[in-house]
PDB file of C-alpha atoms and ligand atoms in Angstrom:
ATOM      1  CA  UNK A  30      -4.094 135.749 154.020  1.00 72.00           C
ATOM      2  CA  UNK A  31      -5.154 138.199 156.706  1.00 91.00           C
ATOM      3  CA  UNK A  32      -6.917 135.943 159.232  1.00 98.00           C
ATOM      4  CA  UNK A  33      -5.577 133.197 161.469  1.00 98.00           C
ATOM      5  CA  UNK A  34      -6.277 129.502 161.214  1.00 98.00           C
ATOM      6  CA  UNK A  35      -6.328 127.424 164.410  1.00 98.00           C
ATOM      7  CA  UNK A  36      -7.159 123.718 164.463  1.00 98.00           C
ATOM      8  CA  UNK A  37      -8.088 121.796 167.589  1.00 98.00           C
ATOM      9  CA  UNK A  38      -7.471 118.063 167.775  1.00 98.00           C
ATOM     10  CA  UNK A  39      -7.951 115.194 170.184  1.00 98.00           C
ATOM     11  CA  UNK A  40      -9.738 111.908 170.824  1.00 98.00           C
ATOM     12  CA  UNK A  41     -13.541 111.878 171.039  1.00 96.00           C
ATOM     13  CA  UNK A  42     -14.516 113.263 174.434  1.00 96.00           C
ATOM     14  CA  UNK A  43     -11.320 115.276 175.004  1.00 96.00           C
ATOM     15  CA  UNK A  44     -13.275 118.541 175.310  1.00 97.00           C
ATOM     16  CA  UNK A  45     -12.638 120.097 171.888  1.00 97.00           C
ATOM     17  CA  UNK A  46     -16.113 121.603 171.433  1.00 97.00           C
ATOM     18  CA  UNK A  47     -16.208 123.126 174.930  1.00 98.00           C
ATOM     19  CA  UNK A  48     -12.791 124.713 174.545  1.00 98.00           C
ATOM     20  CA  UNK A  49     -13.464 125.984 171.026  1.00 98.00           C
ATOM     21  CA  UNK A  50     -16.626 127.729 172.282  1.00 98.00           C
ATOM     22  CA  UNK A  51     -14.816 129.253 175.276  1.00 98.00           C
ATOM     23  CA  UNK A  52     -11.928 130.405 173.101  1.00 98.00           C
ATOM     24  CA  UNK A  53     -14.319 131.938 170.558  1.00 98.00           C
ATOM     25  CA  UNK A  54     -16.174 133.830 173.291  1.00 98.00           C
ATOM     26  CA  UNK A  55     -12.911 135.216 174.645  1.00 98.00           C
ATOM     27  CA  UNK A  56     -11.608 136.199 171.202  1.00 98.00           C
ATOM     28  CA  UNK A  57     -14.901 137.940 170.357  1.00 98.00           C
ATOM     29  CA  UNK A  58     -14.787 139.777 173.656  1.00 98.00           C
ATOM     30  CA  UNK A  59     -11.391 141.088 172.523  1.00 97.00           C
ATOM     31  CA  UNK A  60     -12.834 142.298 169.244  1.00 97.00           C
ATOM     32  CA  UNK A  61     -11.898 139.445 166.932  1.00 98.00           C
ATOM     33  CA  UNK A  62     -14.264 138.141 164.281  1.00 98.00           C
ATOM     34  CA  UNK A  63     -14.371 134.373 164.745  1.00 98.00           C
ATOM     35  CA  UNK A  64     -15.701 131.478 162.682  1.00 98.00           C
ATOM     36  CA  UNK A  65     -16.227 128.129 164.398  1.00 98.00           C
ATOM     37  CA  UNK A  66     -16.300 125.211 162.027  1.00 98.00           C
ATOM     38  CA  UNK A  67     -15.628 121.467 162.067  1.00 98.00           C
ATOM     39  CA  UNK A  68     -14.838 118.326 160.110  1.00 98.00           C
ATOM     40  CA  UNK A  69     -16.453 116.177 158.893  1.00 98.00           C
ATOM     41  CA  UNK A  70     -18.643 118.969 157.514  1.00 98.00           C
ATOM     42  CA  UNK A  71     -22.383 118.930 156.936  1.00 98.00           C
ATOM     43  CA  UNK A  72     -21.831 119.392 153.217  1.00 98.00           C
ATOM     44  CA  UNK A  73     -22.232 116.817 150.409  1.00 97.00           C
ATOM     45  CA  UNK A  74     -19.176 114.680 151.192  1.00 98.00           C
ATOM     46  CA  UNK A  75     -19.401 115.202 154.959  1.00 98.00           C
ATOM     47  CA  UNK A  76     -22.917 113.794 154.937  1.00 98.00           C
ATOM     48  CA  UNK A  77     -21.661 110.588 153.291  1.00 98.00           C
ATOM     49  CA  UNK A  78     -18.965 110.358 155.967  1.00 98.00           C
ATOM     50  CA  UNK A  79     -21.592 110.731 158.696  1.00 98.00           C
ATOM     51  CA  UNK A  80     -23.453 107.734 157.268  1.00 98.00           C
ATOM     52  CA  UNK A  81     -20.224 105.718 157.665  1.00 97.00           C
ATOM     53  CA  UNK A  82     -19.845 106.945 161.271  1.00 97.00           C
ATOM     54  CA  UNK A  83     -23.431 105.920 162.049  1.00 96.00           C
ATOM     55  CA  UNK A  84     -22.754 102.435 160.659  1.00 95.00           C
ATOM     56  CA  UNK A  85     -25.231 102.970 157.784  1.00 96.00           C
ATOM     57  CA  UNK A  86     -22.612 102.676 155.048  1.00 97.00           C
ATOM     58  CA  UNK A  87     -19.570 100.399 154.785  1.00 97.00           C
ATOM     59  CA  UNK A  88     -16.699 101.406 152.494  1.00 97.00           C
ATOM     60  CA  UNK A  89     -13.061 100.304 152.255  1.00 98.00           C
ATOM     61  CA  UNK A  90     -10.979 102.277 154.772  1.00 98.00           C
ATOM     62  CA  UNK A  91      -8.937 103.862 151.974  1.00 98.00           C
ATOM     63  CA  UNK A  92     -12.163 105.199 150.445  1.00 98.00           C
ATOM     64  CA  UNK A  93     -13.127 106.569 153.856  1.00 98.00           C
ATOM     65  CA  UNK A  94      -9.770 108.406 154.081  1.00 98.00           C
ATOM     66  CA  UNK A  95     -10.247 109.824 150.581  1.00 98.00           C
ATOM     67  CA  UNK A  96     -13.711 111.081 151.553  1.00 98.00           C
ATOM     68  CA  UNK A  97     -12.318 112.861 154.638  1.00 98.00           C
ATOM     69  CA  UNK A  98      -9.622 114.439 152.413  1.00 98.00           C
ATOM     70  CA  UNK A  99     -12.180 115.461 149.767  1.00 98.00           C
ATOM     71  CA  UNK A 100     -14.533 116.898 152.387  1.00 98.00           C
ATOM     72  CA  UNK A 101     -11.561 118.932 153.654  1.00 98.00           C
ATOM     73  CA  UNK A 102     -10.731 120.307 150.199  1.00 98.00           C
ATOM     74  CA  UNK A 103     -14.307 121.566 149.870  1.00 98.00           C
ATOM     75  CA  UNK A 104     -14.276 122.893 153.450  1.00 98.00           C
ATOM     76  CA  UNK A 105     -11.076 124.848 152.771  1.00 98.00           C
ATOM     77  CA  UNK A 106     -12.353 126.435 149.576  1.00 98.00           C
ATOM     78  CA  UNK A 107     -15.930 127.135 150.738  1.00 98.00           C
ATOM     79  CA  UNK A 108     -15.424 128.109 154.381  1.00 98.00           C
ATOM     80  CA  UNK A 109     -11.844 128.368 155.644  1.00 98.00           C
ATOM     81  CA  UNK A 110     -10.153 130.383 152.880  1.00 98.00           C
ATOM     82  CA  UNK A 111     -12.972 132.940 152.468  1.00 98.00           C
ATOM     83  CA  UNK A 112     -13.023 133.536 156.242  1.00 98.00           C
ATOM     84  CA  UNK A 113      -9.241 133.951 156.369  1.00 98.00           C
ATOM     85  CA  UNK A 114      -9.304 136.336 153.414  1.00 98.00           C
ATOM     86  CA  UNK A 115     -11.915 138.387 155.302  1.00 98.00           C
ATOM     87  CA  UNK A 116      -9.491 138.627 158.239  1.00 98.00           C
ATOM     88  CA  UNK A 117     -11.379 136.316 160.588  1.00 98.00           C
ATOM     89  CA  UNK A 118     -10.008 133.831 163.103  1.00 98.00           C
ATOM     90  CA  UNK A 119     -11.031 130.332 162.027  1.00 98.00           C
ATOM     91  CA  UNK A 120     -11.378 127.775 164.829  1.00 99.00           C
ATOM     92  CA  UNK A 121     -11.591 124.361 163.219  1.00 98.00           C
ATOM     93  CA  UNK A 122     -12.512 121.290 165.236  1.00 98.00           C
ATOM     94  CA  UNK A 123     -10.489 118.522 163.582  1.00 98.00           C
ATOM     95  CA  UNK A 124      -8.301 118.769 160.513  1.00 98.00           C
ATOM     96  CA  UNK A 125      -5.512 116.817 158.772  1.00 98.00           C
ATOM     97  CA  UNK A 126      -4.175 115.411 162.061  1.00 98.00           C
ATOM     98  CA  UNK A 127      -7.547 113.731 162.671  1.00 98.00           C
ATOM     99  CA  UNK A 128      -7.065 111.827 159.422  1.00 98.00           C
ATOM    100  CA  UNK A 129      -3.477 110.972 160.349  1.00 98.00           C
ATOM    101  CA  UNK A 130      -4.498 109.766 163.817  1.00 98.00           C
ATOM    102  CA  UNK A 131      -7.805 108.008 163.056  1.00 98.00           C
ATOM    103  CA  UNK A 132      -7.308 106.548 159.596  1.00 98.00           C
ATOM    104  CA  UNK A 133      -3.882 105.201 160.558  1.00 98.00           C
ATOM    105  CA  UNK A 134      -5.477 103.717 163.710  1.00 98.00           C
ATOM    106  CA  UNK A 135      -7.881 102.024 161.294  1.00 97.00           C
ATOM    107  CA  UNK A 136      -4.972 100.460 159.424  1.00 97.00           C
ATOM    108  CA  UNK A 137      -3.767 102.844 156.719  1.00 98.00           C
ATOM    109  CA  UNK A 138      -0.129 103.934 156.320  1.00 98.00           C
ATOM    110  CA  UNK A 139       0.435 107.441 157.733  1.00 98.00           C
ATOM    111  CA  UNK A 140       2.536 108.459 154.703  1.00 98.00           C
ATOM    112  CA  UNK A 141      -0.279 107.682 152.323  1.00 98.00           C
ATOM    113  CA  UNK A 142      -2.750 109.665 154.435  1.00 98.00           C
ATOM    114  CA  UNK A 143      -0.267 112.553 154.430  1.00 98.00           C
ATOM    115  CA  UNK A 144       0.050 112.410 150.673  1.00 98.00           C
ATOM    116  CA  UNK A 145      -3.706 112.604 150.004  1.00 98.00           C
ATOM    117  CA  UNK A 146      -3.856 115.661 152.289  1.00 98.00           C
ATOM    118  CA  UNK A 147      -0.877 117.466 150.699  1.00 97.00           C
ATOM    119  CA  UNK A 148      -2.898 120.327 149.295  1.00 94.00           C
ATOM    120  CA  UNK A 149      -4.486 121.204 152.660  1.00 98.00           C
ATOM    121  CA  UNK A 150      -3.667 124.692 153.896  1.00 98.00           C
ATOM    122  CA  UNK A 151      -1.359 124.654 156.936  1.00 97.00           C
ATOM    123  CA  UNK A 152      -2.906 126.003 160.150  1.00 98.00           C
ATOM    124  CA  UNK A 153      -1.155 128.862 161.971  1.00 98.00           C
ATOM    125  CA  UNK A 154      -1.621 126.834 165.149  1.00 98.00           C
ATOM    126  CA  UNK A 155      -2.591 123.226 165.835  1.00 98.00           C
ATOM    127  CA  UNK A 156      -3.546 122.241 169.372  1.00 98.00           C
ATOM    128  CA  UNK A 157      -3.849 118.686 170.659  1.00 98.00           C
ATOM    129  CA  UNK A 158      -6.013 118.388 173.781  1.00 98.00           C
ATOM    130  CA  UNK A 159      -4.447 115.256 175.168  1.00 98.00           C
ATOM    131  CA  UNK A 160      -6.608 113.011 177.358  1.00 98.00           C
ATOM    132  CA  UNK A 161      -6.094 109.261 177.910  1.00 98.00           C
ATOM    133  CA  UNK A 162      -8.665 107.368 175.837  1.00 97.00           C
ATOM    134  CA  UNK A 163     -10.169 105.712 178.932  1.00 96.00           C
ATOM    135  CA  UNK A 164     -10.965 109.073 180.539  1.00 96.00           C
ATOM    136  CA  UNK A 165     -12.403 110.569 177.345  1.00 96.00           C
ATOM    137  CA  UNK A 166     -14.422 107.394 176.785  1.00 94.00           C
ATOM    138  CA  UNK A 167     -15.908 107.542 180.284  1.00 93.00           C
ATOM    139  CA  UNK A 168     -16.898 111.193 179.699  1.00 91.00           C
ATOM    140  CA  UNK A 169     -18.892 110.551 176.526  1.00 91.00           C
ATOM    141  CA  UNK A 170     -20.256 107.103 177.339  1.00 86.00           C
ATOM    142  CA  UNK A 171     -22.724 108.462 179.851  1.00 81.00           C
ATOM    143  CA  UNK A 172     -23.642 111.617 177.950  1.00 83.00           C
ATOM    144  CA  UNK A 173     -24.920 110.550 174.523  1.00 82.00           C
ATOM    145  CA  UNK A 174     -25.374 107.872 171.880  1.00 87.00           C
ATOM    146  CA  UNK A 175     -21.976 106.943 170.454  1.00 91.00           C
ATOM    147  CA  UNK A 176     -21.028 106.512 166.800  1.00 91.00           C
ATOM    148  CA  UNK A 177     -19.022 103.594 165.370  1.00 92.00           C
ATOM    149  CA  UNK A 178     -15.602 105.117 166.123  1.00 92.00           C
ATOM    150  CA  UNK A 179     -16.547 106.442 169.553  1.00 92.00           C
ATOM    151  CA  UNK A 180     -17.791 103.176 170.970  1.00 91.00           C
ATOM    152  CA  UNK A 181     -14.490 101.412 170.155  1.00 93.00           C
ATOM    153  CA  UNK A 182     -12.133 101.976 173.108  1.00 95.00           C
ATOM    154  CA  UNK A 183      -9.250 100.105 171.455  1.00 96.00           C
ATOM    155  CA  UNK A 184      -9.506 102.366 168.421  1.00 97.00           C
ATOM    156  CA  UNK A 185      -9.541 105.463 170.679  1.00 97.00           C
ATOM    157  CA  UNK A 186      -6.415 104.169 172.464  1.00 97.00           C
ATOM    158  CA  UNK A 187      -4.603 103.769 169.134  1.00 98.00           C
ATOM    159  CA  UNK A 188      -5.808 107.214 168.049  1.00 98.00           C
ATOM    160  CA  UNK A 189      -4.384 108.789 171.182  1.00 98.00           C
ATOM    161  CA  UNK A 190      -1.009 107.073 170.679  1.00 98.00           C
ATOM    162  CA  UNK A 191      -0.979 108.196 167.048  1.00 98.00           C
ATOM    163  CA  UNK A 192      -1.737 111.801 168.004  1.00 98.00           C
ATOM    164  CA  UNK A 193       1.200 111.852 170.413  1.00 98.00           C
ATOM    165  CA  UNK A 194       3.428 110.261 167.755  1.00 97.00           C
ATOM    166  CA  UNK A 195       2.525 112.746 165.019  1.00 97.00           C
ATOM    167  CA  UNK A 196       2.360 115.839 167.266  1.00 97.00           C
ATOM    168  CA  UNK A 197       6.024 116.737 166.934  1.00 90.00           C
ATOM    169  CA  UNK A 198       6.192 116.114 163.183  1.00 94.00           C
ATOM    170  CA  UNK A 199       3.054 118.157 162.544  1.00 96.00           C
ATOM    171  CA  UNK A 200       3.963 120.874 165.049  1.00 97.00           C
ATOM    172  CA  UNK A 201       0.930 120.308 167.298  1.00 98.00           C
ATOM    173  CA  UNK A 202       1.064 122.000 170.710  1.00 98.00           C
ATOM    174  CA  UNK A 203       0.086 119.436 173.333  1.00 98.00           C
ATOM    175  CA  UNK A 204      -2.223 120.607 176.112  1.00 98.00           C
ATOM    176  CA  UNK A 205      -2.903 118.291 179.043  1.00 98.00           C
ATOM    177  CA  UNK A 206      -6.685 117.982 178.928  1.00 98.00           C
ATOM    178  CA  UNK A 207      -7.096 116.130 182.229  1.00 98.00           C
ATOM    179  CA  UNK A 208      -6.806 119.328 184.311  1.00 98.00           C
ATOM    180  CA  UNK A 209      -9.678 121.630 185.236  1.00 98.00           C
ATOM    181  CA  UNK A 210     -11.535 123.312 182.403  1.00 98.00           C
ATOM    182  CA  UNK A 211     -10.198 126.733 183.488  1.00 98.00           C
ATOM    183  CA  UNK A 212      -6.582 125.575 183.483  1.00 98.00           C
ATOM    184  CA  UNK A 213      -6.880 123.932 180.075  1.00 98.00           C
ATOM    185  CA  UNK A 214      -8.637 126.985 178.613  1.00 98.00           C
ATOM    186  CA  UNK A 215      -5.999 129.345 180.063  1.00 98.00           C
ATOM    187  CA  UNK A 216      -3.241 127.416 178.292  1.00 98.00           C
ATOM    188  CA  UNK A 217      -5.194 127.345 175.027  1.00 98.00           C
ATOM    189  CA  UNK A 218      -5.714 131.130 175.213  1.00 98.00           C
ATOM    190  CA  UNK A 219      -2.006 131.633 175.787  1.00 98.00           C
ATOM    191  CA  UNK A 220      -1.153 129.522 172.745  1.00 98.00           C
ATOM    192  CA  UNK A 221      -3.731 131.348 170.622  1.00 98.00           C
ATOM    193  CA  UNK A 222      -2.486 134.769 171.760  1.00 98.00           C
ATOM    194  CA  UNK A 223       1.010 133.862 170.633  1.00 98.00           C
ATOM    195  CA  UNK A 224      -0.101 133.517 166.997  1.00 97.00           C
ATOM    196  CA  UNK A 225      -2.691 136.324 166.831  1.00 95.00           C
TER     197      UNK A 225
HETATM  198  P1  TYD B 323     -16.435 114.490 165.703  1.00 83.98           P
HETATM  199  O1  TYD B 323     -15.574 115.692 165.812  1.00 83.98           O
HETATM  200  O2  TYD B 323     -16.513 113.608 166.886  1.00 83.98           O
HETATM  201  O3  TYD B 323     -17.885 114.929 165.245  1.00 83.98           O
HETATM  202  P2  TYD B 323     -19.179 115.074 166.177  1.00 83.98           P
HETATM  203  O4  TYD B 323     -18.771 116.033 167.247  1.00 83.98           O
HETATM  204  O5  TYD B 323     -20.180 115.619 165.216  1.00 83.98           O
HETATM  205  O6  TYD B 323     -19.485 113.688 166.690  1.00 83.98           O
HETATM  206  O7  TYD B 323     -15.937 113.675 164.433  1.00 83.98           O
HETATM  207  C1  TYD B 323     -16.584 112.509 164.046  1.00 83.98           C
HETATM  208  C2  TYD B 323     -15.619 111.363 163.932  1.00 83.98           C
HETATM  209  O8  TYD B 323     -14.885 111.457 162.715  1.00 83.98           O
HETATM  210  C3  TYD B 323     -14.593 111.262 165.039  1.00 83.98           C
HETATM  211  O9  TYD B 323     -14.700 109.973 165.640  1.00 83.98           O
HETATM  212  C4  TYD B 323     -13.258 111.362 164.351  1.00 83.98           C
HETATM  213  C5  TYD B 323     -13.565 111.004 162.927  1.00 83.98           C
HETATM  214  N1  TYD B 323     -12.653 111.599 161.935  1.00 83.98           N
HETATM  215  C6  TYD B 323     -11.772 110.803 161.245  1.00 83.98           C
HETATM  216  O10 TYD B 323     -11.723 109.582 161.455  1.00 83.98           O
HETATM  217  N2  TYD B 323     -10.942 111.354 160.307  1.00 83.98           N
HETATM  218  C7  TYD B 323     -10.959 112.676 160.018  1.00 83.98           C
HETATM  219  O11 TYD B 323     -10.190 113.154 159.150  1.00 83.98           O
HETATM  220  C8  TYD B 323     -11.893 113.513 160.740  1.00 83.98           C
HETATM  221  C9  TYD B 323     -11.964 114.984 160.438  1.00 83.98           C
HETATM  222  C10 TYD B 323     -12.712 112.941 161.688  1.00 83.98           C
END
């Protein structure tokens, strides 16, 4: 495939959206065609997931993990693969590592989560913006209404530990997200440049 696939990971409030937007602006300035996208999607399965996140729907955690994996399969075939075939840079907020970090923090075995995500296309680059859960939590608590996962600090702490545990195995590049926005963005640009 001609394009490049970059996924950005991290706990809620780590700064993913900000850095994806800044990276996209910079890449476009340098003549790249960029698609910003995220998971869970706003498509059929993603909308069911968002009802779970808002506390409107309760399902067994394994069903939740299967929904995230199914949403991803549709996302890959409808959005990610077509963009890559057209030579674009795809910046995806959250991907398989979100399932590994969050659904294992919610009690599922990591190996099983890996196995239901086997058919997911491998990104050219995965970046983990690492921020202690307490700091990320403080950032989002004051800024907006939180969903079921976001308001649970213990869960966010487990998620962060899981991310650091899986980073090596999954080849995630860890970026220290507690520094200034400019410093974090500069490192992300450097990592992106290396694969473009
Ligand atoms: P998030 O990126 O925070 O969406 P938004 O910016 O729209 O709030 O993702 C929503 C939540 O979904 C977040 O708490 C992480 C969780 N999540 C999983 O638990 N597993 C997954 O596989 C994905 C993609 C997300």
